[in-house]
Short mmCIF file of C-alpha atoms in Angstrom, two decimals:
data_model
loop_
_atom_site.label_atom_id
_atom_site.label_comp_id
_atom_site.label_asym_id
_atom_site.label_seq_id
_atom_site.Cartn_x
_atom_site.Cartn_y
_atom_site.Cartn_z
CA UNK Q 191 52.44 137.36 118.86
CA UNK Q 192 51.07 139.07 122.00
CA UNK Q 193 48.15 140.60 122.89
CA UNK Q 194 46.13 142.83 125.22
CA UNK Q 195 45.92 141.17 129.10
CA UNK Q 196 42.15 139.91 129.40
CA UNK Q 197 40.03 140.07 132.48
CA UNK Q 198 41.14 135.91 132.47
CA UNK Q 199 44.82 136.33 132.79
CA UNK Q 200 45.72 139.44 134.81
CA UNK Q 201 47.95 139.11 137.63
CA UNK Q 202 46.92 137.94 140.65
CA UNK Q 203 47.44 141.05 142.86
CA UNK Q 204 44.28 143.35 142.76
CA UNK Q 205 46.13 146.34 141.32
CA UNK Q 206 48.83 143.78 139.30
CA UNK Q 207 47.71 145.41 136.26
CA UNK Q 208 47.58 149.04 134.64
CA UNK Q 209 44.32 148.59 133.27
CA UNK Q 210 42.76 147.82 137.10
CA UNK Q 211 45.52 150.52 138.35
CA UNK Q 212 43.40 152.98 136.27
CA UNK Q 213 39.94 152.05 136.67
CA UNK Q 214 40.55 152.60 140.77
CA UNK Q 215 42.04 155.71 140.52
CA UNK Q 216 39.58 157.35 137.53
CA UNK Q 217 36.56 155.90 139.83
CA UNK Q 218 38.35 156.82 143.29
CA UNK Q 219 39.04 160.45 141.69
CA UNK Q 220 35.49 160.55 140.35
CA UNK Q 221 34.32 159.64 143.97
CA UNK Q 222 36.04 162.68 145.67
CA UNK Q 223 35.11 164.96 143.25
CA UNK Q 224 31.58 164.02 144.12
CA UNK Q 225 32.25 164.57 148.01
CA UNK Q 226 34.10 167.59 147.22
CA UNK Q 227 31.99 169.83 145.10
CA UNK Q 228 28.52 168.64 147.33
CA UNK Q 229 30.03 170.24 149.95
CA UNK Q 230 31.85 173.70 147.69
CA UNK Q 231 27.74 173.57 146.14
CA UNK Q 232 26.44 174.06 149.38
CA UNK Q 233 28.64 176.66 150.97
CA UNK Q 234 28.36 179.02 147.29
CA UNK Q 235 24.37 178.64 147.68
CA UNK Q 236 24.35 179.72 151.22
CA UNK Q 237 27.08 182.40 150.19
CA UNK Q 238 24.56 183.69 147.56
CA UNK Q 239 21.18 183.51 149.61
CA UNK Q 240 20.37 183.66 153.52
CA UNK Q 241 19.73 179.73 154.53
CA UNK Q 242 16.53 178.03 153.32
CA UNK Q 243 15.37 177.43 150.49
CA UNK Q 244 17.33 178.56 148.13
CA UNK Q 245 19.68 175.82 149.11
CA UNK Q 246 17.09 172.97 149.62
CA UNK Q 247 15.84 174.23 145.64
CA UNK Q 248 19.33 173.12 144.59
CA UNK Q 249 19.94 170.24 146.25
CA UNK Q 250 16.70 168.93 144.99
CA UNK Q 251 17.58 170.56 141.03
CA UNK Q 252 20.80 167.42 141.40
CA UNK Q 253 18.30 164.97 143.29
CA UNK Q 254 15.31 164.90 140.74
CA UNK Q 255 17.46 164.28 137.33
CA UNK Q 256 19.46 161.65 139.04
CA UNK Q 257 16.53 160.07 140.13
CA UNK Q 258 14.42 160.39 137.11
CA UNK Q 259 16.98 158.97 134.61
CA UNK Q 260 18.52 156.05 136.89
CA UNK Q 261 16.38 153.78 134.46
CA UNK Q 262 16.62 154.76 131.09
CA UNK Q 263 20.91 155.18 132.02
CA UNK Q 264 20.61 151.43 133.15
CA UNK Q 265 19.27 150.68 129.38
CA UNK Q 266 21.63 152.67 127.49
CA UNK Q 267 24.59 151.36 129.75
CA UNK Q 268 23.47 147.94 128.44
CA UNK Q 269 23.37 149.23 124.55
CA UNK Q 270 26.13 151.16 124.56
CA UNK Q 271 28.37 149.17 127.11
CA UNK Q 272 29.37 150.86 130.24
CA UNK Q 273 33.08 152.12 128.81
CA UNK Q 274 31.74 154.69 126.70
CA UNK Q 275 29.29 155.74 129.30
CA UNK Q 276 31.42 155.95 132.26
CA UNK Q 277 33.89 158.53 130.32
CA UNK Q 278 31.09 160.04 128.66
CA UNK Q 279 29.16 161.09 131.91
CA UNK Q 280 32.61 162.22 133.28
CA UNK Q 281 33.51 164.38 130.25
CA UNK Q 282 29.69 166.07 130.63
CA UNK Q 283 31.00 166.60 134.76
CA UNK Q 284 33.80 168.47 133.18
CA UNK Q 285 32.18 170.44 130.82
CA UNK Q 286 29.17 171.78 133.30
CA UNK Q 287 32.02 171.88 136.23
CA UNK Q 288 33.86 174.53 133.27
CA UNK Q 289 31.08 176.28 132.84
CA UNK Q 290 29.68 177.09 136.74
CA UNK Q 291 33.79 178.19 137.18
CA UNK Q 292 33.61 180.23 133.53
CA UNK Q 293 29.75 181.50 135.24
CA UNK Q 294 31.42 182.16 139.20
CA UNK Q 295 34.69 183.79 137.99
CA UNK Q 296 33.20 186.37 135.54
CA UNK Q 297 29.63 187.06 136.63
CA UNK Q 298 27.37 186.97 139.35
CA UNK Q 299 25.37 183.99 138.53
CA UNK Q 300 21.76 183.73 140.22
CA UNK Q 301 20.74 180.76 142.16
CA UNK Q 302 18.25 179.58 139.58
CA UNK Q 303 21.27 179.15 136.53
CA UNK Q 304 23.09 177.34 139.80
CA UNK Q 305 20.38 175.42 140.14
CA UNK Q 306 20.12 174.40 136.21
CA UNK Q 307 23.70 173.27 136.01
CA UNK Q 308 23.13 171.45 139.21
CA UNK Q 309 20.58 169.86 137.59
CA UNK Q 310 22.81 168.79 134.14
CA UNK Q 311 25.66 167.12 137.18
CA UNK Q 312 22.33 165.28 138.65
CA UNK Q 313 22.01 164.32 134.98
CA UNK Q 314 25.30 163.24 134.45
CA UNK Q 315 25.18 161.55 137.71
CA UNK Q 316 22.51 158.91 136.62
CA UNK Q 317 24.54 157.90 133.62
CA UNK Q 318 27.79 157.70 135.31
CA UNK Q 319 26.94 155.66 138.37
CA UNK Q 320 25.23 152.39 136.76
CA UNK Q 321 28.27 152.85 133.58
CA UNK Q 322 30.70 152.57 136.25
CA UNK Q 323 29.59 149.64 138.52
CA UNK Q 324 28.64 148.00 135.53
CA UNK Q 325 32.55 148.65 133.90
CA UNK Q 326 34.22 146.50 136.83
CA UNK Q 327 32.92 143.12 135.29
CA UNK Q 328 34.43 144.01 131.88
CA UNK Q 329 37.96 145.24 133.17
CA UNK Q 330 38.26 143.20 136.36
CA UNK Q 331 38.38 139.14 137.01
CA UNK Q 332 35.75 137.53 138.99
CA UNK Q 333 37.93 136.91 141.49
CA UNK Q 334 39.36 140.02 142.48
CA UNK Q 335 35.90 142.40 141.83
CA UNK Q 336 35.32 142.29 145.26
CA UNK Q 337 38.86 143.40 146.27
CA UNK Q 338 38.43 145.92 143.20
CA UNK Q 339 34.49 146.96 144.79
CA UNK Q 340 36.36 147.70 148.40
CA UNK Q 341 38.89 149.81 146.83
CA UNK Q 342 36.59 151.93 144.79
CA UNK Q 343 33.87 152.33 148.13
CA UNK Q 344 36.85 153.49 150.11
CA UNK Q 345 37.95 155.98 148.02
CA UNK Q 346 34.15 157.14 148.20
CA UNK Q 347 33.96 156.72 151.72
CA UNK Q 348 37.08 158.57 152.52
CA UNK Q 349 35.95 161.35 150.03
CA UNK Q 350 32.88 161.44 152.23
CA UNK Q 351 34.94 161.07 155.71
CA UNK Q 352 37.22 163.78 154.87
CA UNK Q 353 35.66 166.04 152.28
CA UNK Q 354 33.60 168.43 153.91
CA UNK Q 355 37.12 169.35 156.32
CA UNK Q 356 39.19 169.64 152.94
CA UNK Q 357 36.62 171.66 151.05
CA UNK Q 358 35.95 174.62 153.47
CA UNK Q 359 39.13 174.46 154.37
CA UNK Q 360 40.32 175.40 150.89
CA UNK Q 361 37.11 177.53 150.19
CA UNK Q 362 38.47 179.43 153.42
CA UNK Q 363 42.22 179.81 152.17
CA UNK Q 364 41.52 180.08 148.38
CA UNK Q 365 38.11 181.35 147.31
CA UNK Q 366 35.08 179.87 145.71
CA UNK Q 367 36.10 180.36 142.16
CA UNK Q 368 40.06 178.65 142.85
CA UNK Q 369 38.17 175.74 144.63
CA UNK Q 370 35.60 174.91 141.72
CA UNK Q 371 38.74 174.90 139.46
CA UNK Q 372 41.02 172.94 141.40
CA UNK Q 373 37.58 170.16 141.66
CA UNK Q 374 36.70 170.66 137.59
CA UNK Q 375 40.42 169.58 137.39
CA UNK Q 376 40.19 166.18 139.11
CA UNK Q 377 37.11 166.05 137.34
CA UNK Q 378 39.22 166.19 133.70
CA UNK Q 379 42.07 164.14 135.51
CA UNK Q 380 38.99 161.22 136.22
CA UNK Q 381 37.68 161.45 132.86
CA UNK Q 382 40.95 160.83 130.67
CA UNK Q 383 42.07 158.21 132.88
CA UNK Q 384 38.27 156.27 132.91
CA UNK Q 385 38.41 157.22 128.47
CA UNK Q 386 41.66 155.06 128.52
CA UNK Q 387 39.45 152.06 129.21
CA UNK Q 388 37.23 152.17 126.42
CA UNK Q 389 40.22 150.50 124.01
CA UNK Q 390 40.91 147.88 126.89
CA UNK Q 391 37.28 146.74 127.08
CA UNK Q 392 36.99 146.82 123.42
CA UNK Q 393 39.87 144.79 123.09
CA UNK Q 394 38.58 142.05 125.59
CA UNK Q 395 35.16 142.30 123.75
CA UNK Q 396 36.58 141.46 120.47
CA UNK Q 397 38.73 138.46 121.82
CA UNK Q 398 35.65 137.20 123.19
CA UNK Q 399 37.53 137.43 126.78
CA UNK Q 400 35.26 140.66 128.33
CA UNK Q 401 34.94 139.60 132.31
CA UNK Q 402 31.54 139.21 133.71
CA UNK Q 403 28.73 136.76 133.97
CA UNK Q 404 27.80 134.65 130.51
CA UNK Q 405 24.66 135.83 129.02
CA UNK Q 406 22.94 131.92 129.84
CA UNK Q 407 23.92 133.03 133.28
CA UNK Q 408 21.69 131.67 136.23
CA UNK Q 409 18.72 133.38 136.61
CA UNK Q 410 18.00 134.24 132.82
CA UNK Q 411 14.07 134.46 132.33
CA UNK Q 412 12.15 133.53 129.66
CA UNK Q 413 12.20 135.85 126.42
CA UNK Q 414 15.04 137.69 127.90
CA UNK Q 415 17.09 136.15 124.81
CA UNK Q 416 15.64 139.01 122.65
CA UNK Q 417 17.54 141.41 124.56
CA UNK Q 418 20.84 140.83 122.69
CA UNK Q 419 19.70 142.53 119.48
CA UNK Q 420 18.29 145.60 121.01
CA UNK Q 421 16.28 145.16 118.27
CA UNK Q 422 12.77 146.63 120.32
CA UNK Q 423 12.02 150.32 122.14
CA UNK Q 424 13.95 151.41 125.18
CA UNK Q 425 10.37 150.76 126.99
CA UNK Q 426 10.63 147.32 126.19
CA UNK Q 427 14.38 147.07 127.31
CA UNK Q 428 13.52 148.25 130.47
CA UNK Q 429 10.73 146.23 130.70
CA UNK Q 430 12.87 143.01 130.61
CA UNK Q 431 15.30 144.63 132.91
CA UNK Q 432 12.43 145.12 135.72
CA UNK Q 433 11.43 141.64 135.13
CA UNK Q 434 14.88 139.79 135.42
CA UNK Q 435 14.88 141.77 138.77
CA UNK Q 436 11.57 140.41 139.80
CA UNK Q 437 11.40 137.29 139.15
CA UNK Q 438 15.74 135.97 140.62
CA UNK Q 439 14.96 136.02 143.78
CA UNK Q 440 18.29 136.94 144.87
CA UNK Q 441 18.19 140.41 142.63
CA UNK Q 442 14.76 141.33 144.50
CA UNK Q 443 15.93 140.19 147.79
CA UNK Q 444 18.96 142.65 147.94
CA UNK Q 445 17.04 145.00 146.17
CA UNK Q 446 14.33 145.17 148.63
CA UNK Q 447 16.91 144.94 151.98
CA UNK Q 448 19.14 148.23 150.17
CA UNK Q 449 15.45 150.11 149.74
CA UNK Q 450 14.37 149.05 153.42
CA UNK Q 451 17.93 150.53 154.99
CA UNK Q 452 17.72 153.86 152.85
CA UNK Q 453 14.09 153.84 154.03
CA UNK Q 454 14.33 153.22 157.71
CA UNK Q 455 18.12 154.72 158.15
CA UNK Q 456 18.85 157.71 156.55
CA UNK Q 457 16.09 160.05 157.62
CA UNK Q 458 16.28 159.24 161.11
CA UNK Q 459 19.91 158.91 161.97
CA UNK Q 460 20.10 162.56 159.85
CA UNK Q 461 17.15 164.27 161.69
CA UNK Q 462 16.48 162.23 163.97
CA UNK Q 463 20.11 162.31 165.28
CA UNK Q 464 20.05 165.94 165.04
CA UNK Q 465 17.07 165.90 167.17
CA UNK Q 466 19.23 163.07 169.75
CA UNK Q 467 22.36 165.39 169.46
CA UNK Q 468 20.35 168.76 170.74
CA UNK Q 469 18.06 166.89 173.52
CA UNK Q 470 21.03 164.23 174.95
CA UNK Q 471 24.35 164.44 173.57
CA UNK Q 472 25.22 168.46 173.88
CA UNK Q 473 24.22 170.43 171.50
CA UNK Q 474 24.42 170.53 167.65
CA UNK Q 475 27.71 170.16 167.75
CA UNK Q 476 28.20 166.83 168.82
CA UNK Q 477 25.98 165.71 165.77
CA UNK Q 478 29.19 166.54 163.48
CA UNK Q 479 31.14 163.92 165.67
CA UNK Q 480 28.51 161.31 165.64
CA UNK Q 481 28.52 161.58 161.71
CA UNK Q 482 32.02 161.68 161.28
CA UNK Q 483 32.02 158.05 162.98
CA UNK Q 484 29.56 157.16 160.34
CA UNK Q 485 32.08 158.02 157.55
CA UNK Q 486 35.02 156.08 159.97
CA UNK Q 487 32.65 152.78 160.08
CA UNK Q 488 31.33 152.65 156.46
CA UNK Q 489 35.52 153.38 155.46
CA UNK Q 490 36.48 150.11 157.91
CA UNK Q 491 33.77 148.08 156.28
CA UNK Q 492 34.41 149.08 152.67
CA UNK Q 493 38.04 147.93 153.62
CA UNK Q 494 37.56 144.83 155.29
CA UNK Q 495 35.31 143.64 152.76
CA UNK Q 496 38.19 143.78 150.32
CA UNK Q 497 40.87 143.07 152.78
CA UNK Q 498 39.08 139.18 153.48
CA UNK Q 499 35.73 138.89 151.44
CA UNK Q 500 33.58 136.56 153.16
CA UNK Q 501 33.12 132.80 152.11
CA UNK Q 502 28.98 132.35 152.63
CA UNK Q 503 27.75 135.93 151.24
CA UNK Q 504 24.58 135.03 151.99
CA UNK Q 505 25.07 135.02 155.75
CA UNK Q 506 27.16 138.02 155.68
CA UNK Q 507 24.35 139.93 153.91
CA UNK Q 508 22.03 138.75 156.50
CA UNK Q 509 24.57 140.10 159.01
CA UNK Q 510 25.54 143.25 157.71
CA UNK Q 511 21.54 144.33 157.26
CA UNK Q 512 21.36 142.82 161.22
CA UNK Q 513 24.19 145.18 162.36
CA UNK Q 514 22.48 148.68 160.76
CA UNK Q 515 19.24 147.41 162.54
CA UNK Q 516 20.73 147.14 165.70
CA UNK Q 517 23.02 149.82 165.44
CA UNK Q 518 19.51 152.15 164.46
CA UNK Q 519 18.04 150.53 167.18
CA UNK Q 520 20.86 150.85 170.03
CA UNK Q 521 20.71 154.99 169.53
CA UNK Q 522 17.37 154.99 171.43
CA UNK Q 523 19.49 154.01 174.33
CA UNK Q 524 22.77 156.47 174.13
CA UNK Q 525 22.90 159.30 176.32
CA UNK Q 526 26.81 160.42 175.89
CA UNK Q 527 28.80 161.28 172.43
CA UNK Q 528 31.10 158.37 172.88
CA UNK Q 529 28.49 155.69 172.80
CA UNK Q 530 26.75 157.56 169.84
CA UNK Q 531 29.44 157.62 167.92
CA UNK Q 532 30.18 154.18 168.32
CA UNK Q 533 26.76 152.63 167.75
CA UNK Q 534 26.70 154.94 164.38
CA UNK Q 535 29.95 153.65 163.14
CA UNK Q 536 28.52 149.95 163.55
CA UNK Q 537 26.04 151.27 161.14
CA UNK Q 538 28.68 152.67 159.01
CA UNK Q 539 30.66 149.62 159.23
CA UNK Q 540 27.28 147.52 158.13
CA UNK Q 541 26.93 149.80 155.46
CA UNK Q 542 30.00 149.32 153.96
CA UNK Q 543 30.63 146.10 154.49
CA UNK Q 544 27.09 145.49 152.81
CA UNK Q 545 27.74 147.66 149.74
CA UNK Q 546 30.70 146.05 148.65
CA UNK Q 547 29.33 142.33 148.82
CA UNK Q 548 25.87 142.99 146.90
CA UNK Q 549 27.36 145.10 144.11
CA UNK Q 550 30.37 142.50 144.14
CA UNK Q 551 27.51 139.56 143.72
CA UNK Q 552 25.32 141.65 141.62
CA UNK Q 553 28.52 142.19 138.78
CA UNK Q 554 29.16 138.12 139.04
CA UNK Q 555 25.67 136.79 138.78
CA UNK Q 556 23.90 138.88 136.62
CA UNK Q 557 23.84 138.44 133.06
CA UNK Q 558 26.42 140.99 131.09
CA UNK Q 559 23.55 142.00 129.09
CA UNK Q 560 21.72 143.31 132.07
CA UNK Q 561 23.93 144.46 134.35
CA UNK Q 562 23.56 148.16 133.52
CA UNK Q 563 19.59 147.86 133.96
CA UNK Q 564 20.33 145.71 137.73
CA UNK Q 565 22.89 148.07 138.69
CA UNK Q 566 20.87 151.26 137.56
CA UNK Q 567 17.78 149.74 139.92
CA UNK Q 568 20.45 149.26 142.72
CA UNK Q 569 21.84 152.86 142.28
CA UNK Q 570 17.48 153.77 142.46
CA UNK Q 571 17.11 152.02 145.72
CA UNK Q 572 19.80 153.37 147.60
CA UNK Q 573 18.95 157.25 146.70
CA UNK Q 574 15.75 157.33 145.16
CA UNK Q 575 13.72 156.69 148.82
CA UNK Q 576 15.72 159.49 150.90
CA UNK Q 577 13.02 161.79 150.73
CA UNK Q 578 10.38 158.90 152.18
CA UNK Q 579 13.24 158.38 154.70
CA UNK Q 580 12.92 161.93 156.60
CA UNK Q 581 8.98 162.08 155.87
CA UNK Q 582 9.30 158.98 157.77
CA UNK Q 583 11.68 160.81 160.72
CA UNK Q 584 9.18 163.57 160.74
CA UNK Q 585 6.18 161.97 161.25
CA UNK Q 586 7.87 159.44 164.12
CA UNK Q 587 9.66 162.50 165.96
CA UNK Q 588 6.59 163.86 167.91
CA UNK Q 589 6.36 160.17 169.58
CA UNK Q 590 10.19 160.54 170.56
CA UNK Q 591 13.26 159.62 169.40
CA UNK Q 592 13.58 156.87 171.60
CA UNK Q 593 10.13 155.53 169.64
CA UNK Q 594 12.06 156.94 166.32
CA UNK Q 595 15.16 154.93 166.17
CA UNK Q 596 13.52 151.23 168.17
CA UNK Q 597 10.88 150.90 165.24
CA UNK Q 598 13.52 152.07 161.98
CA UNK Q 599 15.50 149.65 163.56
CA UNK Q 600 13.28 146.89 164.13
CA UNK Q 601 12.13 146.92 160.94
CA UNK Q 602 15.69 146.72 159.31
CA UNK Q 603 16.26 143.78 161.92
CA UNK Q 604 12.97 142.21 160.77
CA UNK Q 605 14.17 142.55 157.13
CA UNK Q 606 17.16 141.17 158.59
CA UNK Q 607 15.48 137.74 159.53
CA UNK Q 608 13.58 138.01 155.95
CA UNK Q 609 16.64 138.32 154.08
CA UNK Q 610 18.31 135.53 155.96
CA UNK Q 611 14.89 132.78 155.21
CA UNK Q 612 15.86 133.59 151.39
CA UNK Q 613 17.24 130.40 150.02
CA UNK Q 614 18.52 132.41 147.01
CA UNK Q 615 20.36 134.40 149.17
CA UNK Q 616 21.23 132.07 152.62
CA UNK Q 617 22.83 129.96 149.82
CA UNK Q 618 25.05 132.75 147.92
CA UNK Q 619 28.68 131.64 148.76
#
């Protein structure tokens, strides 16, 4: 009699088998979408209102929700198990993605019902991005997840490389309201091919076969075995969840080095390199270039990771949070487009590099029936700190940028050396 493929005997090619086949294009669809309807958001808000607030207000109305319900996603990822999350969160994209186009193709909607359904995609957001990370262990071998990890990041690295080009280009030719339609249609396509998976991972799950770590994994803490009944309040769930993440060093070590980079990164290569591209590099102009490399390096890395994933992780983490430092660092010293663009893509390369070895460690080594609640505090660290990032910028800017950019990037090179004096983590192979 034969049965279902499990994670434990699919072919040895990454994509050998339909079931990975379709998790990397629903996520890789999912990922573009993402890219592409930021972008289409921004341009309709500016189309309705002059610039200002009105677009910072919605922005923010996707940012808070997101945010706020990272957490309590994490612990119903974990209850629920990340299939019927994943397509759940992508079905409620569809739906809201519907109704804006139903709302921008009849009526003249205001920015504040914009705003709301923005808010509902933030929503959705927070579900969908632990479910998903958290779905690779259960549909992918061990082996190949960081393969699997590279493929997925690419996709959402090229969505964010070539997205903004693509979407007011089609805005331009098309319209607003033939745009959102075309984007709430690769948002359906995403969501019936990620539903497929919900029978696969049952299937493994009843076999007993379902990929990821065992739940005596290392790093278990004490108690944590009351977690398998779900038997206590969501408070308490995520309780346990903080705690696993406190107490393996490992978990807090990465945790800690992602917040640090989104801390000491983000705000000043965004304003701070707006600031570098007026004052040295040309005008505002050239800051579009210098990005763009950004999107080229964190692509490479995403791909290299998966092309030849590294035999001491440990080391390479060390490196990779070394390389954004000094790549933060070296744009004190650029003067001419060229060399900013290249010192931001060794950021971008860092940064994609990194991503795809600490998720890819995160799925093996943590324990299946906490993975949602890890991955949901990983997803919190790399967005939740953005806004600390350009208070950051702001209040470094009136010493310079050349002061800006040597002390973000010495203190992601310090966290460099910190990461790297981790025997949890110099160790990781």
């Amino acid at each position: 009699m034969t049965t279902e493929p499990t994670a434990h005997s699919l072919p040895r090619e990454p994509l050998g088998d339909p079931h990975l086949r379709r998790l990397v294009v629903g996520q890789g669809l999912a990922a573009v979408v993402d890219a592409l309807f930021l972008v289409w958001l921004t341009l309709f808000v500016l189309e309705l209102s002059e610039p200002g607030m009105a677009t910072g207000l919605v922005l923010v109305a996707v940012a808070l929700p997101r945010a706020a319900l990272l957490l309590p996603a994490g612990v119903l990822v974990d209850r629920l198990g990340p299939a019927r999350i994943t397509a759940g969160a992508a079905w409620l994209r569809v739906a809201v993605l519907l109704a804006l186009c139903a709302l921008v193709t009849f009526t003249a909607p205001s920015v504040t019902t914009v705003a709301v359904l923005a808010g509902l995609l933030g929503a959705a957001d927070a579900a969908y991005f632990p479910a998903a990370l958290a779905l690779l262990p259960a549909v992918v071998p061990t082996g190949k997840l960081t393969r699997v990890n590279a493929l997925v990041q690419g996709a959402e690295s090229g969505g964010d490389l070539v997205g903004p080009a693509v979407a007011a280009g089609v805005i331009a030719a098309v319209g607003f309201e033939a745009t959102l339609g075309g984007i709430a249609s690769l948002a359906a396509l995403a969501a019936v091919v990620l539903s497929t998976l919900i029978r696969v991972v049952r299937r493994g799950e009843g076999a007993g076969d379902a990929a990821g770590p065992d739940d005596a994994g290392p790093g278990a803490v004490e108690g944590e075995g009351e977690v398998e009944g779900e038997q206590f309040s969501s408070a308490r769930a995520l309780g346990a969840g903080l705690r696993y993440a406190w107490r393996e060093p490992m978990v807090r070590g990465m945790l800690a080095a992602i917040a640090m980079i989104n801390i000491a990164v983000v705000g000043p290569v965004l304003v701070g390199g707006a600031v570098l591209a007026d004052q040295r590099l040309g005008g505002a102009g050239a800051l579009g270039i210098v990005l763009s490399g950004f999107g080229a390096g964190s692509l490479a890395g995403s791909l290299m990771a998966g092309w030849r994933p590294p035999a001491r992780r440990g080391w390479t983490v060390a490196g990779g949070v070394a390389a954004i430092g000094a790549g933060t660092a070296g744009l004190a010293a650029v003067t001419q487009v060229v060399a900013a663009t290249a010192v931001v893509s060794l950021v971008g390369l860092g940064s994609g590099f990194l991503g795809v070895v600490i998720v890819a460690t995160l799925q093996e080594r943590v324990p299946a029936r906490l993975l949602g609640r890890v991955i949901s505090l990983l997803v919190l660290a790399t967005v939740a700190f953005d806004p600390f990032s350009y208070v950051l910028a702001g209040a470094l800017l009136p010493y310079g940028t050349t002061t800006l950019f040597l002390v973000c990037g010495g203190s992601v090179l310090a966290c460099a050396a910190l990461v790297a004096a981790s025997p949890a983590i110099r160790s990781l192979r």
